[in-house]
XYZ file of C-alpha atoms in Angstrom:
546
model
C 12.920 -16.253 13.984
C 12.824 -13.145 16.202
C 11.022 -13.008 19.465
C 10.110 -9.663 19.448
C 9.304 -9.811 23.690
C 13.162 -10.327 23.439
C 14.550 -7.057 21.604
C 16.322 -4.922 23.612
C 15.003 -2.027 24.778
C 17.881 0.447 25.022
C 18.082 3.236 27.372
C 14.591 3.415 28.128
C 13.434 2.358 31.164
C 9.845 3.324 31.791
C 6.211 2.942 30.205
C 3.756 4.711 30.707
C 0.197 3.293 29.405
C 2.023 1.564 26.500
C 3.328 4.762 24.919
C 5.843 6.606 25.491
C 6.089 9.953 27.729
C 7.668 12.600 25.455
C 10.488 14.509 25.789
C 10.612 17.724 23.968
C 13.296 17.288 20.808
C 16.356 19.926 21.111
C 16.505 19.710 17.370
C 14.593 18.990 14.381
C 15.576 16.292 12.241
C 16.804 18.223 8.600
C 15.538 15.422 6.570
C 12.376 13.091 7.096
C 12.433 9.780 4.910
C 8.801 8.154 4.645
C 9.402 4.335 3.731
C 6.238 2.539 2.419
C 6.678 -0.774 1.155
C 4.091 -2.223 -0.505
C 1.948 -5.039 0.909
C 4.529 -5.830 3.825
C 2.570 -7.979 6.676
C 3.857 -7.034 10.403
C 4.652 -10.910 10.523
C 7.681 -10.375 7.816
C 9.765 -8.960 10.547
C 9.031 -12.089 12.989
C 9.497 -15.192 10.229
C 12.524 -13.743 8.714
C 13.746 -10.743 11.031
C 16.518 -12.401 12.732
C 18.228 -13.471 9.320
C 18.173 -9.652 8.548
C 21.478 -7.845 8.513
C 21.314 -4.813 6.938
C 18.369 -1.394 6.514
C 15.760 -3.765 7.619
C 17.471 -4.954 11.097
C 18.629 -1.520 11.493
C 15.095 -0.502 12.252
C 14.304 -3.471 14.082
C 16.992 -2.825 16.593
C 17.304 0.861 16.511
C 13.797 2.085 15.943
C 11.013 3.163 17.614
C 8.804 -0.632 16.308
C 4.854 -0.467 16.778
C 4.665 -4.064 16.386
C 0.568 -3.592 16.786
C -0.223 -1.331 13.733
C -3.518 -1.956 11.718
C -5.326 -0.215 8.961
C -8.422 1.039 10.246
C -10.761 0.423 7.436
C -12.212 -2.491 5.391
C -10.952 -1.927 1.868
C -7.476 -3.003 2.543
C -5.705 -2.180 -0.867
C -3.245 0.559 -1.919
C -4.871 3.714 -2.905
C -6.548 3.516 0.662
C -3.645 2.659 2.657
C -1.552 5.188 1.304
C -4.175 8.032 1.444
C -4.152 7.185 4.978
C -0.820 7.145 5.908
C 0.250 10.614 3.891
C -3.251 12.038 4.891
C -3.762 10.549 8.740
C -7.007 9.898 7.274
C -9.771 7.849 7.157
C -10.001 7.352 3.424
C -14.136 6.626 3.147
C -14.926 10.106 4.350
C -12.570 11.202 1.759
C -14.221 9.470 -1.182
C -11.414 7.291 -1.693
C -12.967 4.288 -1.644
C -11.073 2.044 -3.517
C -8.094 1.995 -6.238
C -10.765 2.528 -8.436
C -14.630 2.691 -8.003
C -18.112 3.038 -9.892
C -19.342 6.592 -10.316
C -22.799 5.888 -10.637
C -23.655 9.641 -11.961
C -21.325 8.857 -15.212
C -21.881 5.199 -15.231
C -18.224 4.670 -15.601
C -14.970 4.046 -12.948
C -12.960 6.564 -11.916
C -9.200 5.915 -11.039
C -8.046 7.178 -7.360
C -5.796 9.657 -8.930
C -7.504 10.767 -12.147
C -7.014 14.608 -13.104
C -8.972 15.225 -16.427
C -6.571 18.786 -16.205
C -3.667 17.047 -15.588
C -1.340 16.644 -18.697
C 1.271 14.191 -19.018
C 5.135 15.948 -19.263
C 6.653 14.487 -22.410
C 4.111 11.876 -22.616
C 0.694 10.945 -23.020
C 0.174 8.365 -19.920
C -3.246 9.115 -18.290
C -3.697 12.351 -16.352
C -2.852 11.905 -12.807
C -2.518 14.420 -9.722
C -3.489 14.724 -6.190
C -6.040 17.838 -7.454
C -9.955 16.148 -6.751
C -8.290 14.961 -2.736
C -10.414 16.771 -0.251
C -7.307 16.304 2.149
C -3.862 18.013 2.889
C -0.550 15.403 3.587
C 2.447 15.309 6.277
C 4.098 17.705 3.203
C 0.959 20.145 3.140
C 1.557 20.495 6.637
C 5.547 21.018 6.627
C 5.331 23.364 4.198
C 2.814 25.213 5.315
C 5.342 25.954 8.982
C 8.843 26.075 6.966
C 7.834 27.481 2.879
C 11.329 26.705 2.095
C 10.554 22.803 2.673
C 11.070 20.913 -0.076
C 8.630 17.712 -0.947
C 9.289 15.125 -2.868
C 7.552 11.899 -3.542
C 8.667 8.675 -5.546
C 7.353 5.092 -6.550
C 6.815 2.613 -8.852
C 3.120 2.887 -8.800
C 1.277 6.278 -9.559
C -0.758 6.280 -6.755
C 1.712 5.844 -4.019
C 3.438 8.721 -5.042
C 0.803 11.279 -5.495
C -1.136 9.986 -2.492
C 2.169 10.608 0.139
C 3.305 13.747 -1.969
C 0.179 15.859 -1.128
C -1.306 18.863 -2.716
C 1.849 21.307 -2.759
C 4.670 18.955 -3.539
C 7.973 20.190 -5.236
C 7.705 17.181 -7.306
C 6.140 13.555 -7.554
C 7.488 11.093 -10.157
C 6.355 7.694 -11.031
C 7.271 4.893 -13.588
C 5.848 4.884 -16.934
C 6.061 0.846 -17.503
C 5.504 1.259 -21.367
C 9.187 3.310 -21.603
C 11.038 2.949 -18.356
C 10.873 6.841 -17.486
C 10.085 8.321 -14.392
C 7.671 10.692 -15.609
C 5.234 13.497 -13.466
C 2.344 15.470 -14.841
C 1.550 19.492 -15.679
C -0.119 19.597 -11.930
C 3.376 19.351 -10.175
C 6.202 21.120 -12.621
C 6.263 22.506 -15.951
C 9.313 20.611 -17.034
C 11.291 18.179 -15.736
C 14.255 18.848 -13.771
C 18.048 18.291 -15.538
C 18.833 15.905 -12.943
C 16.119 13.662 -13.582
C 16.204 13.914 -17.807
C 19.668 12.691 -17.184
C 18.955 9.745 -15.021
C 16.187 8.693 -17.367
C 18.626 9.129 -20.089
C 20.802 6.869 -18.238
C 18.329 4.082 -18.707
C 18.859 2.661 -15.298
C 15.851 -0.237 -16.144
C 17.841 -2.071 -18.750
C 20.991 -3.567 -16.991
C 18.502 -5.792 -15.171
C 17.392 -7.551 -18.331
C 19.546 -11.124 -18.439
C 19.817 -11.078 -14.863
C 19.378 -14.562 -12.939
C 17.198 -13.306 -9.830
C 18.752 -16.582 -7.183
C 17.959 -17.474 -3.728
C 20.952 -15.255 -1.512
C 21.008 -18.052 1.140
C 22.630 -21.336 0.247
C 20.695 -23.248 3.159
C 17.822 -23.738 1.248
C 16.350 -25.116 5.171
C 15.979 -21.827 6.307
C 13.616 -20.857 3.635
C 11.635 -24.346 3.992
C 11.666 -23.589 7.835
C 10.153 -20.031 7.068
C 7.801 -20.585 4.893
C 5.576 -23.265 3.028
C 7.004 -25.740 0.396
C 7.765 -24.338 -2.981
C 6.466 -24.467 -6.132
C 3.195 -24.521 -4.478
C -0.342 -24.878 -5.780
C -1.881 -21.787 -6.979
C 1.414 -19.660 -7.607
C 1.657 -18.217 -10.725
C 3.208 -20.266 -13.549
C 4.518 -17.371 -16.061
C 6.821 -17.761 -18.810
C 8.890 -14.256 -17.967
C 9.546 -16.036 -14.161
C 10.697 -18.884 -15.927
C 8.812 -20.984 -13.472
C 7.329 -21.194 -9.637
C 10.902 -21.771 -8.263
C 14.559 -20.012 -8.278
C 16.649 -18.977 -10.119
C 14.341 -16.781 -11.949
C 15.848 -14.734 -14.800
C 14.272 -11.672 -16.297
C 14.992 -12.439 -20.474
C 17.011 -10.175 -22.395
C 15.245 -8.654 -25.435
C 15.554 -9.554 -28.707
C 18.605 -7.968 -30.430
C 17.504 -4.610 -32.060
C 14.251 -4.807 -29.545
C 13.653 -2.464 -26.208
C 13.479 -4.131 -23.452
C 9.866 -4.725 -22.216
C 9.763 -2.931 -18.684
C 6.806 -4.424 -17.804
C 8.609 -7.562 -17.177
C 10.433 -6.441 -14.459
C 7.526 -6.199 -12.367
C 7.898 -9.252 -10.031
C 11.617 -9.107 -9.565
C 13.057 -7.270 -6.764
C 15.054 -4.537 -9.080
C 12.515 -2.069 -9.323
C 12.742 -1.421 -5.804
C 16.756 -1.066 -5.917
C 16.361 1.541 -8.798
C 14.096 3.993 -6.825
C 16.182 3.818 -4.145
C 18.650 4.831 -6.365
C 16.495 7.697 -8.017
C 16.290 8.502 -4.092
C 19.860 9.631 -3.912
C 20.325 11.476 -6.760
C 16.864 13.872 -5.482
C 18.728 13.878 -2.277
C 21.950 15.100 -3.516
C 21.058 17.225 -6.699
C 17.753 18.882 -4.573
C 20.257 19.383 -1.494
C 17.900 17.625 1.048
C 18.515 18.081 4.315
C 21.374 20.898 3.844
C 19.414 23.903 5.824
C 17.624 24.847 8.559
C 13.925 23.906 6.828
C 12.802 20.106 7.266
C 12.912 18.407 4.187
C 10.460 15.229 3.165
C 11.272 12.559 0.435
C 8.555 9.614 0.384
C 9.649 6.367 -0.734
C 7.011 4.162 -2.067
C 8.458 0.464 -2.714
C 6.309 -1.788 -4.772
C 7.935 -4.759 -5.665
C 7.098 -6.893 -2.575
C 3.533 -6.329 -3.586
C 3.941 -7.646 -7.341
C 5.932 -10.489 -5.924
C 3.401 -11.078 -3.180
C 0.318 -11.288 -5.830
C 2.268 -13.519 -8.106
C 3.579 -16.278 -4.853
C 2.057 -15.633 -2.155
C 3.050 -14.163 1.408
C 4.583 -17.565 2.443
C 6.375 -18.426 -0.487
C 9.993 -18.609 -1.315
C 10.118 -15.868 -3.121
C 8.106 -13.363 -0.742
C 11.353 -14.000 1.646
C 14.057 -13.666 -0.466
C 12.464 -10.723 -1.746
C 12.962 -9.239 1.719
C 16.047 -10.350 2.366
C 17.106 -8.217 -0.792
C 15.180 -5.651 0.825
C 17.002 -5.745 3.249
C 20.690 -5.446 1.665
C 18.906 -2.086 -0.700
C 17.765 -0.685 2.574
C 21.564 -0.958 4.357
C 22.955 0.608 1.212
C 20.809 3.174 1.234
C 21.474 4.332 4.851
C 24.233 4.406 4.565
C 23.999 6.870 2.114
C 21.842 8.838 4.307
C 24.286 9.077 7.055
C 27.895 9.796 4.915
C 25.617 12.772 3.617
C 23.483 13.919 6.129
C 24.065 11.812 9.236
C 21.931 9.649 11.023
C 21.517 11.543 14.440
C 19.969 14.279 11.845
C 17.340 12.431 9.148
C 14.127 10.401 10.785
C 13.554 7.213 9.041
C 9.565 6.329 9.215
C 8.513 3.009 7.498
C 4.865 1.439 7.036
C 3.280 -0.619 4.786
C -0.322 0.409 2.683
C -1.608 -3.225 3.292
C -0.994 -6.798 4.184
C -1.898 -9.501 2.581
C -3.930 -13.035 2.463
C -2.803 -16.664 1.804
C -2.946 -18.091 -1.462
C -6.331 -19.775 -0.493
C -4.690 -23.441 -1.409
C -2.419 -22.814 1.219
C -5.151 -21.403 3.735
C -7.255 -24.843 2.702
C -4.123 -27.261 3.755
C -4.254 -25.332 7.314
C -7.828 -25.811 7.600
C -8.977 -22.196 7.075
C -10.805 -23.014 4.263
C -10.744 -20.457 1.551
C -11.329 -20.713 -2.347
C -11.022 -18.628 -5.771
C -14.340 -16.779 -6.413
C -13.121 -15.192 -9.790
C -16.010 -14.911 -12.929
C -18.214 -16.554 -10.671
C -18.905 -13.439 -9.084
C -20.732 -12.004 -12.080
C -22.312 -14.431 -13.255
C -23.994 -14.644 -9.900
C -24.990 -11.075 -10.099
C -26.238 -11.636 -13.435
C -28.656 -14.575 -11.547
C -29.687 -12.010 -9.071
C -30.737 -9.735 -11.362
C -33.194 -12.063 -13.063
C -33.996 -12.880 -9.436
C -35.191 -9.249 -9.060
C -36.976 -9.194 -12.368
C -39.293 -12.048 -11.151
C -40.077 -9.949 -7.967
C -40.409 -6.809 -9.536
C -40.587 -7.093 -13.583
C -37.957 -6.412 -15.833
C -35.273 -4.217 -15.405
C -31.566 -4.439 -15.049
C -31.440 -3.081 -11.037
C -28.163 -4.332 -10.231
C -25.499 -1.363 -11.928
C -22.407 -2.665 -10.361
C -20.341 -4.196 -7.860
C -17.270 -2.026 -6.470
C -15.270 -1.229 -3.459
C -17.004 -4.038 -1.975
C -20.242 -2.913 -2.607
C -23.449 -4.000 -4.699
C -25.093 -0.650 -6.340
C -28.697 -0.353 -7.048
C -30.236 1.458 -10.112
C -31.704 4.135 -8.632
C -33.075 5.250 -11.190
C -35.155 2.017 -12.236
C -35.911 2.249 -8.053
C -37.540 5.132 -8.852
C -38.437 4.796 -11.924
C -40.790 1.111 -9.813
C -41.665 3.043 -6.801
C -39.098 0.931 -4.688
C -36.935 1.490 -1.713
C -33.396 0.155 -0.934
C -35.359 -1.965 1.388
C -37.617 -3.522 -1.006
C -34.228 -4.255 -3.462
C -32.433 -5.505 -0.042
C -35.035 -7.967 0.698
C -34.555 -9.892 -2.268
C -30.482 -9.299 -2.459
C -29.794 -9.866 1.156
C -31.076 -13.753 1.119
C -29.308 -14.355 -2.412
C -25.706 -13.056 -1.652
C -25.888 -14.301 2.036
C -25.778 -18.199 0.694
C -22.668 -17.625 -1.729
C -20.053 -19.963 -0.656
C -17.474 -16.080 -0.505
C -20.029 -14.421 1.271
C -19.956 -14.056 5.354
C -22.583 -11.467 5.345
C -23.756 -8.371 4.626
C -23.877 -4.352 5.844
C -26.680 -2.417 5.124
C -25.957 1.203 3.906
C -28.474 2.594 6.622
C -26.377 1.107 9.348
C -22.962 2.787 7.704
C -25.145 5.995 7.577
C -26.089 6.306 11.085
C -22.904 5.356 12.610
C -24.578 3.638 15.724
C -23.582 1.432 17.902
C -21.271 0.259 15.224
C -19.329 -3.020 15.943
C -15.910 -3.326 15.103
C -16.372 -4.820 11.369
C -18.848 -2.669 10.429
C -16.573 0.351 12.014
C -13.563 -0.658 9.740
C -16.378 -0.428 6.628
C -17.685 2.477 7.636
C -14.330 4.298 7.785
C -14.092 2.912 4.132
C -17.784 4.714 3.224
C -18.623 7.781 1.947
C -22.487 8.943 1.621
C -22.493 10.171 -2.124
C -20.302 7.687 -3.801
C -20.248 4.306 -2.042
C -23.070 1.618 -3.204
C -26.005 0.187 -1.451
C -25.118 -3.014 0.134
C -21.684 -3.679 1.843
C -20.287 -7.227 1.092
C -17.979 -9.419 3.611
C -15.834 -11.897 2.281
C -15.755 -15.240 3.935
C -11.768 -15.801 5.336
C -9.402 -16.785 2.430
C -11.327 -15.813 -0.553
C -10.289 -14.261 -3.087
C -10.964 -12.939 -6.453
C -7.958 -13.973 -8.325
C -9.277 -16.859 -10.471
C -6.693 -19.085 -11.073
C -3.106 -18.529 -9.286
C -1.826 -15.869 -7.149
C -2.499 -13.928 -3.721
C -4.538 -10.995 -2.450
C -5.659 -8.536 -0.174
C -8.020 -5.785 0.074
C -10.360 -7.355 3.063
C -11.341 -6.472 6.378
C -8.867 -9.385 8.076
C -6.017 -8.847 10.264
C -3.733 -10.398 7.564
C -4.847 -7.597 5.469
C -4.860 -4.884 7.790
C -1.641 -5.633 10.278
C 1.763 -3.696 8.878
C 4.773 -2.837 10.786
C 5.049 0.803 12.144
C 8.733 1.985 12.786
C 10.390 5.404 13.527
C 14.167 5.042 13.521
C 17.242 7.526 13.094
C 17.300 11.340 14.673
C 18.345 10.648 17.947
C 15.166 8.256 18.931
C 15.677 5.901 22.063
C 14.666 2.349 20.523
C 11.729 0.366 21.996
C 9.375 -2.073 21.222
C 5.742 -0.958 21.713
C 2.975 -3.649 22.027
C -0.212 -1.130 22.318
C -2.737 -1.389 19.548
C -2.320 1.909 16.702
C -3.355 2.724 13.520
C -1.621 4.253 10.505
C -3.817 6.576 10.357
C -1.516 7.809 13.296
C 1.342 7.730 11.487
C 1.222 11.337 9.542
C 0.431 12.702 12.952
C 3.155 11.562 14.801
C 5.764 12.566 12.408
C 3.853 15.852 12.401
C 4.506 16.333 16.480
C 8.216 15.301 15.950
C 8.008 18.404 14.139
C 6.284 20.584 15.954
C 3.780 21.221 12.856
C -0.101 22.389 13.082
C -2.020 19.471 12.563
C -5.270 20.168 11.038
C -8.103 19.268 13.059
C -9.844 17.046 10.431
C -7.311 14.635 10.995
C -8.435 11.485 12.258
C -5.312 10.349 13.845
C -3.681 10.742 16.864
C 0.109 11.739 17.393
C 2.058 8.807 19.177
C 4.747 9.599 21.910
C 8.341 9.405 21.175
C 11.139 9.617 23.326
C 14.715 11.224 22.058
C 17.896 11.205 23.546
């Protein structure tokens, strides 16, 4: 396992405060690459980093590596962390509170990315677009300096895509699971470019179906070394993985029957085809081949459906990086046979982390436990608790984004204050085996003398949209009822993600000092010499070139 105190620092020989004193670039880099892969903990590159060999140890070794990166806010989950490192933003302040949240003025949830103008191209999935973001993105901000910048943004999953593509993007596609198209929306292009109708046509999805997805090491010790036993207690037991341990084989269709794409979420592949999809935007949009900067974000999602499904300490978790790793090396290569290394900046982060399967967090003596339904039904209890103090009425609307909201009109409606409600709700929730305590909504109002938790929730809180009465998870719980993994609290296993800036003439170093992604965007943006708007609540990071 790597000892990161032990990578080589090479050709740079001074420190100054834990950053880096900067050295004015003689060039800029024609191409900037934005890797996020989903739900990647900083600790992936310690447990398995010295098996790597390919992308993945290239930016070990020859990046710029923040090993000391956190998410600065409580709600830990992917909208968020991607807002924040496209935006450089705290994503509360925004109103992005969650992937989804309660809007108590319609009663109903809105999705992260929902456009009500937005129409589907060519099909009728659910209207999506950056439109209702009160924030610009690292391409807002490039294109806004060079016009001629082109912007383009990719995943698997909606919401990374449009949340690193920005306002202005040339285009941002994502993968309709129903039909195995990369499809966009009305908000970005009126129709969809020949280059992409023809790899869609090309059905790039299908080849994976009857594929055996095998460990790629044949010493099974260094996966038992690595990581916990397998076929473990509270991993997912699914038909369509055939089981919790390798091989796992992704079943061919029926004859005369499509393939079901939604099966291949869980299996590495996904991530190899938008690599792929990566290329062709590279070479048919001529990134890179002028004197304007050009941006392609990469949003890599598979590590995060394998993650829920085993766990970060599983098997499966590791050989999913290890394939990673191999996609990443032939996709680098790539980059420099068509652009050239010393000329396209490679920047990879990660929207989240993620938390032990809490079986596994309960054999370490962390406790932990699987709150699931039980969660309702004990807001359900509360309720009638608040009925006896205060007569009938249903005062509890919902829970969401970590938060318990009030009916504020029934508060009204009673003559009550959030204080009255919070003196009944406070004692309740505060004895739930899940529950470590609570944050009043005055305290994330004022802002003072915050500590650190309540900081991290009040970069997640927004005055008009979040609810009443901030929840903490207790260590290890989880929602998930039955099997599987999660994220989305205020922990360090949530929070942590590697930070690396690799390629375009950057000295490599290892850098210790605490940062935050929202720094990321910013950083990239001084590489480049670009106005960074003033709302931004990161901070550029230092550095050096050759």
């Amino acid at each position: 396992m790597v000892n990161k105190s032990q990578i080589i620092v090479k050709g740079l020989s001074f420190f100054f405060f834990g950053t880096f004193l900067n050295t004015a670039p003689n060039t800029q880099p024609k191409l900037v690459v934005v890797i996020s892969v989903d739900q990647m903990r900083e600790d992936f590159f310690d447990r398995f980093g010295d098996l790597f060999t390919g992308g993945l140890k290239y930016l070990l070794e020859e990046g710029v590596y923040f090993s000391e990166a956190f998410h600065d806010h409580a709600v830990s989950v992917t909208g968020p962390g991607h807002f924040s490192i496209g935006s450089g933003r705290y994503p509360g302040p925004v109103g992005i509170l969650s992937n989804d949240w309660y809007d108590r003025q319609t009663g109903s949830y809105n999705y992260c990315v929902q456009d009500n103008e937005a129409t589907g191209l060519g099909t009728d999935y659910q209207n999506i677009s950056y439109r209702n973001i009160n924030a610009t993105a690292l391409g807002d901000w490039i294109k806004h300096k060079t016009p001629n910048s082109k912007v383009y943004s990719i995943s698997s999953k909606d919401r990374s895509a449009v949340f690193m593509g920005g306002k202005k993007p040339t285009g941002v596609f994502w993968l309709d699971n129903r039909t195995g198209q990369y499809i966009t929306t009305d908000y970005y292009m009126k129709r969809y470019p020949r280059w992409l109708k023809k790899f869609n046509r090309s059905k790039p999805l299908d080849k994976y179906f009857g594929t055996e997805w095998k460990r790629s090491i044949n010493d099974l010790s260094q996966y038992d070394m690595r990581c916990r036993k397998d076929n473990y207690p509270g991993e997912e037991m699914s038909k369509k993985f055939n089981g919790r341990t390798f091989p796992h084989t992704l079943q061919k269709p029926d004859k005369g029957r499509e393939p079901i794409y939604e099966d291949l979420w869980n299996f590495p592949f996904l991530d190899e085809v938008l690599l792929d999809l990566a290329k062709v935007i590279i070479d048919k949009e001529s990134l890179g081949e002028d004197s304007s900067t050009d941006l392609l974000n990469i949003g890599l999602s598979m590590s995060d459906a394998v993650g829920h499904s085993f766990g970060p300490h599983s098997h499966e978790v590791m050989e999913m990086f290890m394939m990673l790793d191999a996609y990443l090396e032939e996709f680098f290569n790539f980059l420099d046979r068509n652009i050239g290394m010393e000329h396209v900046l490679v920047a990879l982060t990660s929207d989240h982390g993620s938390g032990y399967l809490p079986e596994y967090a309960k054999e370490l003596g962390l406790g932990g436990g699987r709150y699931g339904n039980n969660w309702k039904k004990e807001l359900l209890e509360l309720n009638r608790e608040l009925s006896r103090e205060f007569g009938e009425g249903s005062y509890i609307e919902a829970f969401s984004a970590g938060a318990i909201f009030y009916s504020h009109h029934l508060m009204r409606a009673k003559g009550l204050s959030r204080k009255d409600i919070d003196s009944v709700v406070i004692p309740y929730i505060e004895k739930l085996d899940m529950v470590d305590g609570v944050i009043i909504r005055s305290k994330l109002e004022s802002g003072d003398n915050l500590t650190d938790l309540e900081r991290l929730y009040k970069n997640s809180f927004h005055p008009d949209k979040s609810g009443d009465l901030h929840v903490i998870p207790k260590p290890h719980w989880i929602s998930k009822t039955s099997s599987g993994a999660s994220h989305g609290s205020p922990y360090e296993w949530d929070r942590h993600v590697p930070m690396v800036f690799a390629g375009c003439n950057l000295k490599p170093a290892l850098v210790e000092e605490k940062v935050r992604t929202v720094d990321f965007a910013p950083t990239i943006g001084r590489l480049l010499n670009l106005e960074i708007p003033g709302d931004v609540d990161g901070k550029p990071l230092n550095l050096v070139r050759d």
